[in-house]
CSV table of C-alpha atoms and ligand atoms in Angstrom, one decimal:
chain,number,residue,atom,x,y,z
A,1,MET,CA,0.5,-0.1,0.0
A,2,ASN,CA,1.3,3.3,-1.1
A,3,GLU,CA,1.5,5.6,2.6
A,4,PRO,CA,1.0,8.9,2.2
A,5,ALA,CA,2.3,11.3,4.2
A,6,PRO,CA,2.6,10.4,8.1
A,7,PRO,CA,-1.3,12.0,10.2
A,8,ARG,CA,-0.6,14.3,12.6
A,9,TYR,CA,-1.7,13.6,16.2
A,10,ASP,CA,-3.1,16.9,16.3
A,11,ALA,CA,-4.6,17.3,13.0
A,12,PRO,CA,-7.4,16.5,11.0
A,13,LEU,CA,-7.3,13.3,9.4
A,14,THR,CA,-6.1,13.3,6.3
A,15,ARG,CA,-6.5,9.9,5.0
A,16,ARG,CA,-7.8,5.7,5.0
A,17,ASP,CA,-11.0,7.6,4.4
A,18,ALA,CA,-12.0,5.6,1.4
A,19,LEU,CA,-10.4,2.4,2.5
A,20,LEU,CA,-14.5,1.3,4.3
A,21,ALA,CA,-16.5,3.6,0.9
A,22,GLY,CA,-18.3,1.0,0.4
A,23,ALA,CA,-19.7,0.7,4.2
A,24,GLY,CA,-22.4,2.8,4.5
A,25,LEU,CA,-24.9,4.3,6.7
A,26,VAL,CA,-26.3,0.7,7.5
A,27,ALA,CA,-29.0,1.3,10.1
A,28,ALA,CA,-31.1,3.6,9.8
A,29,GLY,CA,-31.7,4.7,13.3
A,30,LEU,CA,-27.6,5.3,13.2
A,31,THR,CA,-27.5,7.4,10.3
A,32,ALA,CA,-25.2,10.5,11.0
A,33,SER,CA,-26.4,13.9,12.1
A,34,ARG,CA,-25.7,17.3,9.3
A,35,ALA,CA,-23.1,18.7,12.3
A,36,ALA,CA,-21.8,15.1,13.1
A,37,ALA,CA,-20.7,15.1,9.0
A,38,GLN,CA,-19.6,18.6,8.7
A,39,ARG,CA,-16.9,18.2,11.2
A,40,ALA,CA,-13.9,18.0,10.9
A,41,PRO,CA,-12.2,14.4,10.7
A,42,ILE,CA,-11.4,12.5,13.7
A,43,PRO,CA,-8.1,11.1,14.6
A,44,PHE,CA,-9.2,7.3,15.7
A,45,GLY,CA,-7.0,4.4,16.8
A,46,SER,CA,-6.2,1.0,18.5
A,47,ALA,CA,-4.8,-0.3,21.4
A,48,ALA,CA,-2.4,-3.3,20.1
A,49,GLN,CA,-1.3,-6.6,21.6
A,50,ILE,CA,2.0,-7.1,20.8
A,51,GLU,CA,1.7,-11.2,20.7
A,52,THR,CA,-1.3,-11.2,18.7
A,53,PHE,CA,1.1,-8.4,16.6
A,54,ARG,CA,3.6,-10.5,16.8
A,55,GLU,CA,1.2,-14.1,15.6
A,56,ASP,CA,-1.7,-12.6,13.4
A,57,PRO,CA,-0.1,-10.8,10.2
A,58,LEU,CA,-4.4,-9.8,9.4
A,59,TYR,CA,-3.8,-8.3,13.5
A,60,ARG,CA,-1.1,-6.4,12.2
A,61,ASP,CA,-2.6,-5.1,8.2
A,62,ALA,CA,-6.1,-4.0,10.1
A,63,LEU,CA,-3.8,-2.0,12.3
A,64,LYS,CA,-2.2,-0.8,9.2
A,65,ARG,CA,-5.5,-0.1,7.2
A,66,TYR,CA,-8.2,1.0,9.8
A,67,CYS,CA,-5.2,3.0,12.4
A,68,ASP,CA,-3.9,7.3,12.4
A,69,VAL,CA,-3.1,6.6,17.0
A,70,ILE,CA,-1.2,3.1,17.9
A,71,VAL,CA,-1.5,2.1,22.0
A,72,PRO,CA,1.3,-0.1,23.4
A,73,MET,CA,-1.7,-2.4,24.6
A,74,ASN,CA,0.4,-3.4,27.7
A,75,ASP,CA,4.0,-2.9,26.6
A,76,LEU,CA,4.4,0.3,28.6
A,77,LYS,CA,3.3,-0.5,32.1
A,78,TRP,CA,5.8,-1.3,34.7
A,79,GLU,CA,5.2,-4.3,34.7
A,80,ALA,CA,6.2,-5.3,31.2
A,81,LEU,CA,9.6,-2.4,31.0
A,82,ARG,CA,9.8,-3.4,35.5
A,83,HIS,CA,9.7,-6.7,35.4
A,84,ASP,CA,14.0,-6.7,36.9
A,85,ARG,CA,14.5,-4.4,39.0
A,86,SER,CA,17.4,-2.7,37.6
A,87,ARG,CA,16.7,-3.1,34.1
A,88,PHE,CA,13.9,-1.9,31.4
A,89,ASP,CA,12.9,-4.2,28.6
A,90,PHE,CA,12.0,-1.8,26.6
A,91,SER,CA,11.6,-5.3,23.5
A,92,GLY,CA,7.6,-5.2,23.2
A,93,ALA,CA,7.1,-1.7,23.5
A,94,ASP,CA,9.8,-0.8,21.0
A,95,GLU,CA,8.9,-3.1,18.0
A,96,LEU,CA,4.7,-1.9,18.0
A,97,VAL,CA,6.8,1.5,18.1
A,98,ALA,CA,8.2,1.1,14.8
A,99,PHE,CA,4.9,0.1,13.2
A,100,ALA,CA,3.7,2.9,14.2
A,101,GLN,CA,6.4,5.3,14.0
A,102,GLY,CA,6.6,2.9,9.2
A,103,ASN,CA,3.8,3.9,8.6
A,104,GLY,CA,3.0,7.3,10.0
A,105,GLN,CA,0.8,6.4,12.4
A,106,ALA,CA,0.7,8.8,15.7
A,107,LEU,CA,1.8,6.8,19.4
A,108,ARG,CA,0.1,7.3,22.8
A,109,GLY,CA,1.9,6.0,25.5
A,110,HIS,CA,-0.4,4.0,28.5
A,111,ALA,CA,1.5,4.2,31.3
A,112,LEU,CA,3.1,6.1,33.4
A,113,LEU,CA,1.7,5.4,36.2
A,114,TRP,CA,-0.9,2.2,37.5
A,115,GLY,CA,-1.6,0.8,40.4
A,116,GLU,CA,-2.4,-2.2,38.6
A,117,ALA,CA,0.4,-4.2,36.2
A,118,LEU,CA,2.9,-3.4,38.7
A,119,PRO,CA,6.1,-6.4,39.3
A,120,PRO,CA,6.2,-7.9,42.9
A,121,TRP,CA,9.2,-5.0,43.6
A,122,ALA,CA,7.0,-2.2,43.5
A,123,LYS,CA,4.3,-4.1,44.7
A,124,ALA,CA,6.1,-4.7,48.3
A,125,MET,CA,8.2,-0.4,47.9
A,126,THR,CA,7.8,0.8,51.9
A,127,SER,CA,8.9,3.9,51.8
A,128,ARG,CA,8.3,7.6,50.6
A,129,ALA,CA,12.4,8.2,49.1
A,130,GLU,CA,11.5,4.8,47.7
A,131,ALA,CA,8.7,4.9,45.8
A,132,GLU,CA,9.6,9.4,45.0
A,133,ARG,CA,13.3,7.8,43.3
A,134,GLU,CA,11.7,5.2,41.6
A,135,LEU,CA,8.5,6.5,40.3
A,136,ILE,CA,10.9,9.8,38.6
A,137,ARG,CA,13.3,7.3,37.8
A,138,HIS,CA,10.4,5.6,35.9
A,139,ILE,CA,9.4,7.7,34.0
A,140,GLU,CA,12.8,9.7,33.0
A,141,VAL,CA,14.0,6.7,31.5
A,142,VAL,CA,10.9,5.8,29.5
A,143,VAL,CA,9.5,9.5,28.2
A,144,ASP,CA,12.7,10.2,27.3
A,145,ARG,CA,13.3,6.7,25.5
A,146,TYR,CA,10.9,8.0,22.9
A,147,LYS,CA,10.5,11.2,23.0
A,148,GLY,CA,10.1,13.2,19.3
A,149,ARG,CA,7.9,9.3,19.1
A,150,ILE,CA,5.5,9.3,21.6
A,151,ALA,CA,3.8,12.5,21.2
A,152,THR,CA,0.7,12.1,24.2
A,153,TRP,CA,1.2,10.0,27.7
A,154,ASP,CA,-1.3,8.9,29.8
A,155,VAL,CA,0.8,10.6,33.2
A,156,VAL,CA,-1.4,8.4,35.3
A,157,ASN,CA,-4.3,6.1,35.2
A,158,GLU,CA,-6.8,5.6,37.6
A,159,VAL,CA,-6.0,6.9,39.8
A,160,ILE,CA,-9.5,8.8,40.4
A,161,LYS,CA,-11.2,6.0,43.4
A,162,PHE,CA,-14.0,3.6,42.1
A,163,GLU,CA,-16.6,5.8,44.4
A,164,PRO,CA,-15.4,8.4,45.5
A,165,THR,CA,-16.5,9.4,49.2
A,166,PRO,CA,-16.0,12.8,50.9
A,167,GLY,CA,-12.5,13.7,51.3
A,168,GLU,CA,-11.2,10.4,49.9
A,169,PRO,CA,-11.1,11.6,46.3
A,170,MET,CA,-8.0,9.3,45.5
A,171,ARG,CA,-7.7,5.1,44.1
A,172,ASP,CA,-5.8,3.5,47.0
A,173,THR,CA,-3.1,2.2,45.4
A,174,ILE,CA,0.5,2.0,46.7
A,175,TRP,CA,1.4,5.4,45.8
A,176,GLN,CA,-1.2,7.3,46.9
A,177,ARG,CA,-0.1,5.1,50.5
A,178,LEU,CA,3.7,6.5,49.7
A,179,LEU,CA,3.0,8.8,48.0
A,180,GLY,CA,0.2,10.2,49.0
A,181,PRO,CA,-2.1,12.9,46.2
A,182,GLU,CA,1.2,14.4,45.6
A,183,HIS,CA,2.4,11.1,42.4
A,184,VAL,CA,-0.5,12.9,40.6
A,185,GLU,CA,1.2,16.4,40.4
A,186,ILE,CA,5.3,14.2,40.3
A,187,ALA,CA,4.6,12.2,37.4
A,188,PHE,CA,3.4,15.1,35.4
A,189,ARG,CA,6.2,17.4,36.8
A,190,THR,CA,8.8,15.0,35.6
A,191,ALA,CA,7.4,14.0,32.4
A,192,ALA,CA,6.7,17.9,31.0
A,193,ARG,CA,10.3,18.1,32.4
A,194,VAL,CA,12.0,15.8,30.4
A,195,ASP,CA,9.8,15.9,27.4
A,196,PRO,CA,8.0,19.5,27.0
A,197,LYS,CA,6.7,18.9,24.3
A,198,ALA,CA,4.8,16.1,25.0
A,199,ARG,CA,1.2,15.5,25.3
A,200,LEU,CA,0.4,15.2,29.2
A,201,VAL,CA,-3.5,13.1,30.2
A,202,LEU,CA,-4.6,12.0,33.3
A,203,ASN,CA,-7.2,9.1,32.4
A,204,ASP,CA,-9.6,7.4,33.9
A,205,PHE,CA,-12.3,5.6,33.4
A,206,ASN,CA,-16.8,5.9,34.0
A,207,PHE,CA,-16.8,9.8,33.0
A,208,GLU,CA,-20.6,8.6,31.5
A,209,GLU,CA,-22.8,6.6,33.9
A,210,PRO,CA,-25.6,8.4,35.3
A,211,ASN,CA,-25.6,8.1,39.4
A,212,ALA,CA,-23.3,10.0,42.1
A,213,GLY,CA,-20.6,8.1,42.3
A,214,VAL,CA,-19.6,9.1,38.9
A,215,VAL,CA,-21.0,12.9,38.9
A,216,ALA,CA,-18.3,13.0,42.1
A,217,ARG,CA,-15.5,11.3,39.9
A,218,ARG,CA,-16.0,13.9,36.7
A,219,GLN,CA,-15.5,17.0,39.7
A,220,ILE,CA,-12.5,15.1,41.2
A,221,ALA,CA,-10.7,15.4,37.5
A,222,LEU,CA,-11.9,18.9,37.2
A,223,ASP,CA,-9.8,19.6,40.8
A,224,LEU,CA,-7.0,17.6,39.7
A,225,VAL,CA,-7.2,19.4,36.7
A,226,ARG,CA,-7.1,22.9,38.6
A,227,ARG,CA,-5.1,22.4,41.0
A,228,LEU,CA,-2.4,20.8,38.2
A,229,LYS,CA,-2.5,24.1,36.5
A,230,ASP,CA,-2.4,27.1,39.7
A,231,LYS,CA,1.1,25.7,40.8
A,232,GLY,CA,1.8,24.9,37.0
A,233,ILE,CA,2.7,22.2,35.6
A,234,PRO,CA,1.7,21.0,32.2
A,235,ILE,CA,-2.0,18.7,31.9
A,236,HIS,CA,-3.0,18.9,28.3
A,237,GLY,CA,-6.2,16.4,28.3
A,238,ILE,CA,-8.0,13.8,30.3
A,239,GLY,CA,-8.3,10.2,28.4
A,240,MET,CA,-11.7,9.2,29.1
A,241,GLN,CA,-11.4,5.1,28.5
A,242,ALA,CA,-15.2,4.3,27.9
A,243,HIS,CA,-15.3,0.7,28.3
A,244,LEU,CA,-19.4,1.0,28.0
A,245,TYR,CA,-21.4,-1.6,30.0
A,246,ALA,CA,-24.0,-2.2,27.0
A,247,GLU,CA,-26.3,-2.5,29.7
A,248,ASN,CA,-26.1,1.0,31.7
A,249,PRO,CA,-27.5,4.3,30.2
A,250,ILE,CA,-25.1,7.1,29.4
A,251,ASP,CA,-25.7,10.4,30.7
A,252,THR,CA,-25.2,12.8,27.9
A,253,HIS,CA,-26.0,15.5,29.8
A,254,GLY,CA,-23.8,15.1,32.6
A,255,LEU,CA,-20.0,13.9,30.5
A,256,GLN,CA,-22.1,17.0,27.6
A,257,LEU,CA,-20.9,19.5,30.7
A,258,PHE,CA,-17.8,17.6,31.5
A,259,VAL,CA,-16.4,18.0,28.9
A,260,GLU,CA,-17.1,21.8,28.8
A,261,ALA,CA,-16.1,22.5,32.0
A,262,LEU,CA,-12.7,21.1,30.9
A,263,GLY,CA,-12.6,23.1,27.3
A,264,LYS,CA,-13.3,26.0,29.9
A,265,LEU,CA,-9.5,24.6,32.1
A,266,GLU,CA,-8.5,24.9,28.2
A,267,VAL,CA,-8.4,20.9,28.7
A,268,ASP,CA,-9.3,18.5,26.0
A,269,VAL,CA,-10.3,15.3,26.0
A,270,GLU,CA,-9.8,11.8,23.7
A,271,VAL,CA,-11.6,8.5,24.0
A,272,THR,CA,-9.0,6.4,24.8
A,273,GLU,CA,-10.1,2.8,25.4
A,274,LEU,CA,-13.2,2.4,23.9
A,275,ASP,CA,-15.3,-0.9,23.8
A,276,VAL,CA,-18.7,-2.2,24.7
A,277,ILE,CA,-19.4,-5.2,27.4
A,278,ASP,CA,-22.0,-6.9,26.5
A,279,TRP,CA,-22.2,-9.6,28.6
A,280,LYS,CA,-25.8,-8.9,29.8
A,281,LEU,CA,-26.9,-9.1,26.4
A,282,PRO,CA,-29.2,-11.2,24.0
A,283,ALA,CA,-26.3,-13.9,22.6
A,284,ASP,CA,-27.9,-13.0,18.5
A,285,ALA,CA,-24.8,-11.6,17.2
A,286,ALA,CA,-26.8,-9.2,15.1
A,287,THR,CA,-29.0,-7.3,17.7
A,288,ARG,CA,-25.4,-7.0,20.1
A,289,ASP,CA,-24.0,-5.8,17.2
A,290,ARG,CA,-27.0,-2.8,16.8
A,291,ALA,CA,-26.6,-2.5,20.6
A,292,ALA,CA,-23.7,-1.9,20.6
A,293,ALA,CA,-22.8,0.6,17.5
A,294,SER,CA,-26.1,2.8,19.5
A,295,LEU,CA,-24.1,2.9,22.6
A,296,VAL,CA,-21.3,4.1,21.4
A,297,SER,CA,-22.8,6.3,18.8
A,298,THR,CA,-25.0,8.1,21.4
A,299,TYR,CA,-21.6,8.2,23.9
A,300,LEU,CA,-19.4,9.5,20.9
A,301,ASN,CA,-22.6,12.1,19.7
A,302,ALA,CA,-22.7,13.6,23.5
A,303,VAL,CA,-18.4,14.1,23.4
A,304,THR,CA,-18.3,15.1,19.7
A,305,THR,CA,-21.2,18.0,20.4
A,306,ALA,CA,-19.6,19.3,23.2
A,307,ARG,CA,-15.7,19.7,22.2
A,308,PRO,CA,-14.0,17.1,19.5
A,309,PRO,CA,-12.2,14.5,21.4
A,310,ARG,CA,-8.3,14.8,19.9
A,311,ALA,CA,-9.0,11.2,19.6
A,312,ILE,CA,-11.0,8.4,19.6
A,313,VAL,CA,-8.4,4.9,20.4
A,314,THR,CA,-10.2,1.5,20.2
A,315,TRP,CA,-9.1,-1.2,23.1
A,316,GLY,CA,-8.0,-3.3,20.3
A,317,LEU,CA,-10.1,-4.0,17.3
A,318,SER,CA,-11.1,-6.6,15.9
A,319,ASP,CA,-13.6,-8.8,18.2
A,320,ARG,CA,-10.4,-12.2,18.2
A,321,TYR,CA,-9.1,-10.6,21.0
A,322,SER,CA,-10.4,-8.9,23.1
A,323,TRP,CA,-9.6,-8.3,27.4
A,324,ILE,CA,-13.2,-8.4,27.4
A,325,HIS,CA,-14.3,-11.7,27.3
A,326,GLU,CA,-12.3,-12.6,30.6
A,327,THR,CA,-13.0,-10.0,32.4
A,328,PHE,CA,-16.3,-9.9,31.8
A,329,PRO,CA,-16.8,-13.6,30.2
A,330,ARG,CA,-21.0,-14.5,29.3
A,331,ARG,CA,-22.9,-16.9,31.1
A,332,ASP,CA,-24.2,-18.3,28.2
A,333,THR,CA,-20.7,-18.4,27.1
A,334,ALA,CA,-20.5,-16.9,23.3
A,335,LYS,CA,-17.5,-15.6,22.4
A,336,ALA,CA,-17.8,-11.3,23.8
A,337,ARG,CA,-19.2,-8.2,20.5
A,338,PRO,CA,-17.3,-5.3,22.2
A,339,LEU,CA,-14.9,-3.6,19.3
A,340,PRO,CA,-16.2,-2.4,15.3
A,341,LEU,CA,-14.8,-5.4,13.6
A,342,ASP,CA,-15.9,-8.7,14.4
A,343,ALA,CA,-13.3,-11.6,14.6
A,344,ASP,CA,-12.5,-12.5,10.9
A,345,TYR,CA,-11.6,-9.0,10.5
A,346,LYS,CA,-15.1,-7.9,8.6
A,347,PRO,CA,-16.7,-4.1,9.4
A,348,LYS,CA,-19.7,-4.2,12.0
A,349,LEU,CA,-21.9,-1.5,12.3
A,350,MET,CA,-20.0,-0.2,15.0
A,351,MET,CA,-17.2,0.5,11.8
A,352,ASN,CA,-20.2,2.5,10.6
A,353,VAL,CA,-20.5,4.5,13.3
A,354,LEU,CA,-16.1,5.1,13.6
A,355,ASN,CA,-16.2,6.0,10.1
A,356,ARG,CA,-18.9,9.0,10.6
A,357,TYR,CA,-15.6,10.0,12.8
A,358,ARG,CA,-13.5,9.6,10.5
A,359,ARG,CA,-14.9,10.2,7.2
A,360,SER,CA,-13.6,14.0,6.4
A,361,ALA,CA,-17.2,16.1,5.6
A,362,GLY,CA,-19.3,15.2,1.7
B,1,XIL,C1,-5.8,-4.6,30.0
B,1,XIL,C2,-6.1,-5.7,28.8
B,1,XIL,O1,-6.2,-5.1,28.1
B,1,XIL,C3,-5.5,-7.0,28.7
B,1,XIL,O2,-4.9,-7.2,28.1
B,1,XIL,C4,-4.2,-6.8,30.3
B,1,XIL,O3,-4.3,-8.3,31.2
B,1,XIL,C5,-4.8,-6.1,31.3
B,1,XIL,O4,-4.8,-4.8,31.5
B,1,XIL,N1,-7.7,0.2,31.9
B,1,XIL,C6,-6.8,0.2,32.1
B,1,XIL,C7,-5.7,-0.6,30.5
B,1,XIL,O5,-6.7,0.9,32.0
B,1,XIL,O6,-5.2,-1.0,31.2
B,1,XIL,C8,-6.3,-2.4,30.7
B,1,XIL,O7,-5.9,-2.8,30.4
B,1,XIL,C9,-8.1,-1.6,30.9
B,1,XIL,C10,-8.2,-1.3,31.8
């Protein structure tokens, strides 16, 4: 395939628009609104799994064909990079970064700080000094290695408490226990120092459901942004994971107010881990695909009308491989259908919805 000039992550899409030209907008309920069709295209991407990437040429083809942005799914996590305390292992991440660069695709780095996917030695840290030293060193080494290649970093991942209680906004992790809420500032300050040109993002889940916990989570995100800004520490985006539960409604109004409030703080959003958890839906594949497409449509329409996200990234590309199979197994043991391509790499209705945002106007 003849590759056009590399797209810039922060610029409108200029390619791939024709690739799915035949797909059309299938279901009447999913017809693109005039407004959506007139908006500037949004870079689209996917998280890529190294094991699958190495084994399956069709998977590599799909990543190349559909994506403007690639996110190493697990290979930039501490567990992968820091299995040994003394030595960084960049083998998986390097492979995916080289692939993306070779295809002119942008990269998101996921994630510099997370309470999960830590090697045993990191979970066993005991003092503030040790945690601070390791965190700073980690961010220095990793961000420096990919400087100029990874344009955007999830600097912190899932730091907001799942169901926050008053006065307890932060998730209980080794970082929170040893460093307190300051772990967020340390991470952002260090990333900005090492790569002043990088886009720095706070990534978290569930900003979209209609319940009091989510209202609190959104407020905490806004407070964190304000606190960083007040201290002169750069933060450029909020990553909204968007692992959408098919059985739960979306609070479109609350979501829009959140995105608008972030805009007032001069912070963009990006959709970072989109997929649909279909474990409670009926078994029929067509029914599930329609429901998933409709949910994604509702979600993206809400976000995009408030303020277009910097990117839309799905957590995988094909139903052949997804964390949803293991993490949210169906009672009837049918395979989950969380992603825009089916297990044979054929585009599903969800891809038609994504095409509204991927395609250039007209
Ligand atoms: C998941 C990966 O998809 C799995 O392969 C891995 O076993 C566990 O982590 N939120 C995140 C992602 O920020 O890093 C998680 O990815 C899914 C939930």
